[in-house]
Coordinates of C-alpha atoms in Angstrom, one line a residue:
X651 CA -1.9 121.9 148.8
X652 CA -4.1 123.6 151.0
X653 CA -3.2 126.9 153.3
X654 CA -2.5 125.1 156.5
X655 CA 0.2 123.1 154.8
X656 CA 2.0 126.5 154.0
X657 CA 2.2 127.3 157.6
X658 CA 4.6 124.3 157.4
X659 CA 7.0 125.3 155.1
X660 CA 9.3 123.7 156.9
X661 CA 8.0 120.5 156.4
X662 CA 7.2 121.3 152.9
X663 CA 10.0 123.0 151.4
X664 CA 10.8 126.9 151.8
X665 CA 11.5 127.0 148.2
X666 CA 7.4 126.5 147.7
X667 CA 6.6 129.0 150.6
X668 CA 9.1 131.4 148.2
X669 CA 7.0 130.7 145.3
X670 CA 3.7 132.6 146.9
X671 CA 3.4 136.2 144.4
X672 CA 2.7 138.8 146.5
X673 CA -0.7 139.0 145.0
X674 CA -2.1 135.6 146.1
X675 CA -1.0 133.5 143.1
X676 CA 1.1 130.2 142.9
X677 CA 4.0 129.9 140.7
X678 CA 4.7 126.3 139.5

């Protein structure tokens, strides 16, 4: 999923905006 899509999180889902660790990773 690329950056631009998280802007979206709307669209997405908030529960995968949610999932961004403060330090930059990505929790599946």
């Amino acid at each position: 999923m690329s950056g631009a899509n998280l802007d979206n999180a709307n669209l997405e889902g908030a529960n995968f905006k949610g999932a961004i660790m403060p330090d930059g990773s990505i929790r599946d």
